[in-house]
Coordinates of C-alpha atoms and ligand atoms in Angstrom, one line a residue:
M1475 CA 3.8 -88.4 -40.5
S1476 CA 6.1 -89.8 -38.7
T1477 CA 10.0 -89.0 -39.4
K1478 CA 12.5 -91.3 -38.5
E1479 CA 16.9 -89.8 -38.2
N1480 CA 19.7 -92.0 -38.7
I1481 CA 18.3 -95.4 -39.5
S1482 CA 18.4 -98.7 -41.0
L1483 CA 17.6 -99.0 -44.3
L1484 CA 17.2 -102.8 -44.2
P1485 CA 13.3 -103.3 -42.9
Y1486 CA 12.9 -101.1 -46.5
N1487 CA 14.7 -103.0 -49.3
T1488 CA 14.2 -106.2 -50.8
F1489 CA 18.0 -107.1 -50.8
G1490 CA 18.5 -106.9 -46.7
L1491 CA 20.7 -104.6 -46.8
D1492 CA 21.6 -102.5 -44.2
A1493 CA 22.4 -99.4 -45.6
K1494 CA 21.7 -96.3 -43.0
A1495 CA 19.6 -93.1 -44.1
R1496 CA 19.7 -89.6 -42.4
L1497 CA 16.5 -89.1 -42.7
F1498 CA 13.4 -91.3 -43.3
I1499 CA 9.8 -89.5 -43.6
E1500 CA 7.0 -91.4 -44.4
Y1501 CA 3.6 -89.6 -44.5
Y1502 CA -0.6 -89.6 -44.9
S1503 CA -2.2 -87.5 -46.8
L1504 CA -1.4 -85.5 -50.3
D1505 CA -1.4 -82.4 -47.8
E1506 CA 1.5 -84.3 -45.3
L1507 CA 3.6 -84.5 -48.6
R1508 CA 2.6 -81.3 -49.7
Q1509 CA 4.3 -80.2 -46.9
V1510 CA 7.3 -82.6 -46.7
L1511 CA 8.2 -81.6 -50.4
K1512 CA 7.8 -77.3 -49.2
E1513 CA 10.0 -77.9 -45.9
H1514 CA 12.8 -80.0 -47.8
K1515 CA 13.0 -78.0 -50.9
G1516 CA 16.6 -78.9 -52.4
E1517 CA 17.6 -81.6 -50.7
Q1518 CA 18.2 -85.2 -52.5
I1519 CA 14.7 -86.5 -52.0
L1520 CA 14.5 -90.6 -53.0
H1521 CA 10.8 -92.0 -52.6
I1522 CA 10.7 -96.0 -52.4
G1523 CA 7.8 -98.2 -52.5
Q1524 CA 8.1 -101.7 -51.0
G1525 CA 12.6 -101.2 -52.0
S1526 CA 12.0 -104.2 -54.4
N1527 CA 13.8 -103.0 -57.0
L1528 CA 16.8 -100.9 -55.7
L1529 CA 20.4 -101.9 -54.6
F1530 CA 21.8 -99.6 -52.3
T1531 CA 25.2 -98.9 -53.1
R1532 CA 26.0 -97.0 -49.8
D1533 CA 24.6 -94.9 -46.8
F1534 CA 22.1 -92.1 -48.3
N1535 CA 22.5 -88.8 -47.2
G1536 CA 19.1 -87.3 -47.7
I1537 CA 15.7 -88.0 -47.9
I1538 CA 13.7 -91.2 -48.0
L1539 CA 10.1 -90.3 -48.4
H1540 CA 7.5 -93.4 -48.6
S1541 CA 3.9 -93.3 -48.4
G1542 CA 1.3 -94.6 -45.7
M1543 CA -1.6 -93.9 -47.7
A1544 CA -2.9 -97.5 -48.7
R1545 CA -6.4 -97.3 -50.2
A1546 CA -8.5 -97.8 -53.3
R1547 CA -11.7 -97.3 -54.7
F1548 CA -13.8 -97.8 -57.5
I1549 CA -14.3 -95.0 -59.8
D1550 CA -16.9 -96.8 -61.2
D1551 CA -17.6 -100.8 -63.0
E1552 CA -14.8 -100.9 -65.0
T1553 CA -11.7 -98.5 -63.2
V1554 CA -10.3 -98.6 -60.1
E1555 CA -7.7 -95.8 -58.4
A1556 CA -5.2 -96.8 -56.3
Q1557 CA -3.2 -94.9 -53.3
N1558 CA 0.5 -94.8 -54.6
G1559 CA 1.5 -96.8 -50.7
L1560 CA -0.5 -99.8 -51.7
R1561 CA 1.1 -102.9 -52.0
L1562 CA 0.1 -104.2 -56.1
D1563 CA -0.2 -107.7 -55.3
D1564 CA -2.8 -106.3 -52.5
L1565 CA -4.7 -105.4 -54.8
I1566 CA -4.9 -107.7 -56.9
A1567 CA -6.0 -110.1 -53.9
Q1568 CA -8.5 -107.6 -53.1
L1569 CA -10.2 -107.2 -57.0
T1570 CA -10.0 -111.0 -57.3
D1571 CA -12.2 -111.8 -54.4
M1572 CA -14.5 -109.2 -55.8
A1573 CA -14.6 -110.9 -59.1
Y1574 CA -12.7 -108.3 -61.2
C1575 CA -10.0 -109.5 -63.6
G1576 CA -8.2 -108.1 -65.4
M1577 CA -4.3 -107.9 -63.5
E1578 CA -4.2 -111.3 -62.4
K1579 CA -0.8 -111.7 -64.2
L1580 CA 0.8 -109.1 -62.4
S1581 CA 0.1 -111.2 -59.1
L1582 CA 2.8 -111.9 -56.9
I1583 CA 5.3 -108.7 -58.0
P1584 CA 6.3 -107.1 -55.5
G1585 CA 6.1 -103.4 -54.5
E1586 CA 3.3 -100.5 -54.6
V1587 CA 0.8 -98.7 -56.4
G1588 CA 3.3 -96.2 -57.2
A1589 CA 6.7 -98.2 -58.6
S1590 CA 4.5 -100.1 -60.9
A1591 CA 3.7 -97.2 -62.7
V1592 CA 7.4 -95.9 -62.4
Q1593 CA 8.8 -99.1 -63.1
N1594 CA 5.6 -100.4 -66.0
V1595 CA 5.8 -103.4 -64.0
G1596 CA 5.1 -106.9 -66.3
A1597 CA 5.0 -110.6 -66.3
Y1598 CA 3.8 -113.3 -68.4
G1599 CA 2.5 -111.1 -71.8
V1600 CA 1.4 -108.0 -69.2
E1601 CA 2.6 -105.0 -68.4
A1602 CA 1.4 -102.2 -66.0
K1603 CA 0.7 -100.0 -69.3
D1604 CA -2.1 -102.3 -70.4
V1605 CA -4.4 -101.8 -67.1
I1606 CA -3.3 -98.7 -66.0
E1607 CA -5.4 -95.8 -67.7
R1608 CA -4.0 -92.6 -66.2
V1609 CA -1.0 -91.3 -63.2
Y1610 CA -2.2 -89.1 -60.6
T1611 CA 1.1 -86.7 -59.4
M1612 CA 2.8 -84.0 -57.3
D1613 CA 5.1 -82.2 -59.1
V1614 CA 8.3 -82.3 -55.9
E1615 CA 9.3 -78.9 -56.5
T1616 CA 5.7 -76.9 -56.9
Q1617 CA 3.8 -78.9 -55.0
E1618 CA 1.5 -78.6 -58.2
E1619 CA -0.8 -82.1 -59.1
R1620 CA -0.8 -83.4 -62.3
V1621 CA -2.2 -86.1 -64.2
F1622 CA -0.8 -88.1 -66.7
S1623 CA -2.8 -89.5 -69.2
N1624 CA -1.1 -93.6 -70.8
E1625 CA 0.3 -92.1 -73.2
E1626 CA 2.2 -89.5 -71.4
C1627 CA 3.9 -91.8 -69.0
K1628 CA 6.0 -93.0 -72.3
F1629 CA 5.7 -96.3 -70.9
G1630 CA 8.6 -98.8 -72.4
Y1631 CA 9.7 -101.9 -71.5
R1632 CA 10.1 -101.3 -67.7
D1633 CA 10.4 -97.7 -68.6
S1634 CA 8.5 -94.5 -68.0
I1635 CA 9.2 -91.6 -68.1
F1636 CA 9.0 -91.1 -64.6
K1637 CA 12.9 -93.1 -64.8
H1638 CA 14.0 -90.8 -67.9
E1639 CA 12.8 -87.1 -68.6
L1640 CA 11.1 -86.6 -65.1
K1641 CA 13.4 -88.8 -63.0
G1642 CA 13.2 -87.7 -59.8
K1643 CA 10.3 -84.2 -60.8
Y1644 CA 7.2 -85.9 -59.8
I1645 CA 6.1 -88.6 -57.1
V1646 CA 3.3 -90.9 -58.4
T1647 CA 0.5 -90.9 -55.7
S1648 CA -2.1 -92.9 -57.0
V1649 CA -2.5 -95.6 -60.8
V1650 CA -5.9 -95.4 -62.3
Y1651 CA -6.4 -98.7 -63.3
K1652 CA -8.9 -100.5 -66.1
V1653 CA -10.6 -104.1 -64.6
K1654 CA -13.6 -105.7 -65.4
P1655 CA -15.9 -107.7 -63.7
G1656 CA -14.6 -111.7 -64.3
E1657 CA -13.5 -114.5 -62.4
A1658 CA -9.7 -114.4 -62.0
S1659 CA -8.7 -116.7 -58.9
K1660 CA -7.4 -119.3 -61.1
T1661 CA -4.7 -117.2 -63.1
R1662 CA -4.0 -115.7 -60.1
E1663 CA -3.6 -119.0 -58.3
E1664 CA -1.7 -120.6 -61.2
I1665 CA 0.8 -117.5 -61.5
I1666 CA 1.2 -117.2 -57.6
Q1667 CA 2.1 -121.0 -57.6
T1668 CA 4.8 -120.7 -60.8
R1669 CA 6.3 -118.2 -59.6
M1670 CA 7.0 -119.5 -56.0
A1671 CA 8.4 -122.2 -57.4
K1672 CA 11.4 -120.1 -59.3
L1673 CA 11.5 -116.7 -58.1
P1674 CA 13.4 -116.2 -54.9
T1675 CA 10.5 -115.5 -51.6
V1676 CA 10.8 -111.4 -50.3
G1677 CA 11.6 -111.8 -46.5
E1678 CA 13.2 -115.5 -46.6
V1679 CA 16.2 -114.5 -49.8
G1680 CA 17.1 -111.6 -50.2
S1681 CA 17.0 -109.8 -54.4
A1682 CA 15.4 -107.3 -56.1
G1683 CA 13.8 -109.8 -58.3
S1684 CA 15.2 -110.1 -62.4
F1685 CA 19.0 -108.4 -62.1
F1686 CA 19.3 -107.5 -65.6
M1687 CA 16.5 -106.6 -68.4
N1688 CA 15.9 -108.6 -71.6
P1689 CA 18.6 -107.3 -74.5
F1690 CA 16.8 -106.4 -77.9
I1691 CA 19.7 -106.8 -80.7
P1692 CA 20.2 -106.5 -84.4
E1693 CA 18.3 -109.1 -87.0
E1694 CA 21.5 -110.0 -87.9
Q1695 CA 23.4 -110.3 -85.0
A1696 CA 21.3 -112.7 -83.8
N1697 CA 21.5 -114.7 -87.7
E1698 CA 24.8 -115.0 -86.5
L1699 CA 24.4 -116.6 -83.2
L1700 CA 21.1 -118.2 -83.9
K1701 CA 24.3 -120.1 -86.4
L1702 CA 26.1 -120.9 -83.4
Y1703 CA 23.5 -121.6 -80.9
P1704 CA 20.6 -123.3 -82.9
D1705 CA 18.5 -123.5 -79.9
M1706 CA 19.2 -119.9 -78.3
P1707 CA 15.6 -118.3 -77.6
N1708 CA 14.3 -115.0 -79.7
F1709 CA 11.0 -113.1 -80.2
S1710 CA 11.2 -111.1 -83.2
S1711 CA 10.1 -106.9 -82.1
P1712 CA 9.1 -103.8 -83.5
Q1713 CA 12.8 -102.9 -80.7
G1714 CA 14.4 -106.0 -82.2
V1715 CA 15.7 -109.2 -81.7
K1716 CA 14.3 -109.8 -77.6
I1717 CA 17.0 -112.8 -76.3
P1718 CA 16.0 -113.7 -73.1
A1719 CA 19.2 -112.3 -70.5
A1720 CA 18.7 -115.8 -68.4
W1721 CA 19.3 -117.9 -71.2
L1722 CA 22.2 -116.1 -72.1
I1723 CA 23.8 -116.1 -68.7
E1724 CA 23.4 -119.4 -68.2
Q1725 CA 25.6 -120.3 -71.3
C1726 CA 28.4 -118.1 -69.5
G1727 CA 28.0 -120.4 -66.7
W1728 CA 26.9 -118.4 -63.6
K1729 CA 23.8 -120.5 -62.6
G1730 CA 24.2 -120.8 -58.7
K1731 CA 27.9 -119.2 -58.8
T1732 CA 28.6 -116.8 -56.1
L1733 CA 31.0 -114.2 -55.2
G1734 CA 31.5 -113.4 -51.3
G1735 CA 27.8 -113.7 -50.3
A1736 CA 26.3 -112.8 -53.3
Q1737 CA 24.7 -115.6 -55.8
V1738 CA 23.2 -115.9 -58.8
W1739 CA 19.9 -118.3 -58.4
P1740 CA 20.4 -121.5 -59.3
K1741 CA 16.2 -121.7 -60.2
Q1742 CA 16.4 -118.5 -62.3
P1743 CA 19.6 -117.0 -63.3
L1744 CA 18.5 -113.8 -64.4
V1745 CA 17.8 -113.4 -60.5
I1746 CA 21.2 -112.6 -57.9
V1747 CA 20.4 -113.0 -54.2
N1748 CA 21.9 -112.2 -51.4
A1749 CA 22.9 -115.2 -50.3
N1750 CA 24.9 -114.6 -47.2
H1751 CA 25.7 -111.4 -45.4
A1752 CA 26.1 -109.6 -49.0
T1753 CA 27.7 -106.2 -48.9
P1754 CA 26.7 -104.1 -52.0
E1755 CA 30.5 -104.4 -53.7
D1756 CA 29.3 -108.2 -53.8
I1757 CA 26.4 -108.3 -55.6
I1758 CA 27.8 -104.9 -57.5
A1759 CA 31.2 -107.0 -58.9
L1760 CA 28.9 -110.3 -59.2
A1761 CA 26.4 -107.8 -61.5
A1762 CA 30.0 -107.1 -63.0
Q1763 CA 31.0 -109.9 -64.1
V1764 CA 27.9 -111.5 -65.8
S1765 CA 27.6 -109.0 -67.2
A1766 CA 31.5 -108.4 -68.5
S1767 CA 31.3 -112.5 -69.9
V1768 CA 28.0 -112.0 -71.4
K1769 CA 29.1 -109.4 -73.2
E1770 CA 32.6 -111.7 -74.2
K1771 CA 30.8 -114.4 -75.3
F1772 CA 28.0 -113.7 -76.9
N1773 CA 29.4 -109.7 -78.4
I1774 CA 25.5 -108.3 -76.4
D1775 CA 25.4 -105.9 -73.5
I1776 CA 23.1 -105.9 -70.5
H1777 CA 21.6 -104.2 -68.2
P1778 CA 20.7 -104.0 -64.8
E1779 CA 16.7 -103.4 -64.0
V1780 CA 17.9 -102.9 -60.3
N1781 CA 17.2 -99.0 -59.1
Y1782 CA 21.5 -98.7 -58.2
I1783 CA 21.2 -95.7 -55.4
Ligands
LIG2900 C1 11.2 -111.4 -55.9 C2 10.6 -110.0 -57.1 C3 10.2 -110.6 -57.7 C4 10.3 -110.2 -59.0 N1 9.1 -109.6 -60.0 C5 9.1 -109.1 -61.2 C6 8.1 -109.2 -61.9 O1 7.8 -110.4 -62.4 N2 8.3 -108.2 -62.9 C7 8.6 -107.0 -62.6 O2 8.3 -105.8 -63.3 N3 9.4 -106.8 -61.6 C8 9.9 -107.4 -60.7 N4 10.4 -106.9 -59.4 C9 10.8 -106.1 -58.8 C10 9.8 -105.1 -58.3 O3 9.3 -106.1 -58.0 C11 9.2 -104.2 -59.6 O4 10.1 -103.2 -60.3 C12 8.6 -102.8 -58.5 O5 7.8 -102.5 -58.8 C13 9.4 -101.9 -57.0 O6 7.9 -101.2 -56.5 P1 8.3 -100.8 -54.8 O7 7.3 -100.6 -54.5 O8 9.7 -102.0 -54.4 O9 9.9 -99.9 -55.5 P2 10.8 -99.7 -55.4 O10 11.8 -100.7 -54.9 O11 11.0 -98.6 -54.0 O12 11.5 -98.3 -55.8 C14 11.9 -98.5 -57.3 C15 11.6 -97.3 -58.3 O13 10.1 -96.1 -58.1 C16 11.1 -95.5 -57.5 N5 9.5 -94.9 -57.3 C17 8.7 -95.8 -56.1 N6 7.9 -94.9 -55.9 C18 7.9 -94.1 -56.6 C19 6.4 -92.6 -56.1 N7 5.1 -93.1 -55.6 N8 6.4 -91.8 -57.2 C20 7.9 -91.6 -57.8 N9 8.4 -92.6 -57.6 C21 8.9 -93.6 -56.6 C22 11.6 -95.9 -56.3 O14 12.4 -93.7 -56.7 C23 12.4 -96.1 -57.6 O15 13.2 -95.6 -58.7 C24 10.5 -107.9 -58.7 C25 11.3 -108.1 -57.2 C26 11.8 -109.0 -57.1 C27 12.4 -108.6 -55.1

């Protein structure tokens, strides 16, 4: 186990914000995790992965937990169990090299295995929920282990039970994914190229990926809007009509606009970047202005995907 006091979280969030944490603990086994949770019972705890979906709005006066467990193993020819601290893309790279497929469309999504289940990450029509079989967790309060079936995780669009009813109550310790033998290297390569052309590269430009989620609106509202904006992209779904937030933001003229050090990414307006030593206040203010203008022009609420801490 490694413990650091009063450290900067700069290396631990992809937005590149220099918040401080009172205590940062990295554990390397379930026993160590159990021990930490017992010792710090009742204290404010935030378990992070790669910090690629976090916006530290201020210093964190609690304990940041991170897993140093990063192994994966095949359970059988169709399932692989990966520990929470393994980078999702490293897992996909390894599987692709071994000629296993199923997860390649999630290539290059930043972040670790633990958060893939919390966030139900997705890209190019595939979501983590499509490939997750079950999720192993530890109860923060009792330190008991509990397995969640795919169904019990209540996955939704960038959503799971771990973001709502059970927020902060369980730590995902490993995830079992379904895979199958098959060649995926070409698709993986294409996805990597597409993503690199469009999205900021982690480590070069600070961001947390898509800042907002795509909104779903009632069919009547979509029909009214289509009269005014016949080119508006729209996708019917059981939740309503999905309108790409990137399109809405672009229509409001935000592409490339800056506020302080924060900027709406010119190549993909769904992303807010730390273009020039942005403060949390710059990012928060820019996001608020973007969503207010979308509300004013289209009467649509867009909500952050990013976790404000
Ligand atoms: C450039 C870029 C592109 C991106 N593209 C995509 C994309 O295409 N699709 C997509 O879905 N997302 C995308 N994202 C967002 C991000 O990659 C995902 O949200 C990812 O799952 C975050 O993983 P993480 O390990 O960094 O988690 P963090 O950001 O550290 O944490 C996210 C949340 O999960 C919780 N958490 C983390 N680990 C655990 C654990 N073990 N147990 C319990 N809770 C935990 C945290 O408390 C927090 O609430 C992108 C981000 C960036 C920067």
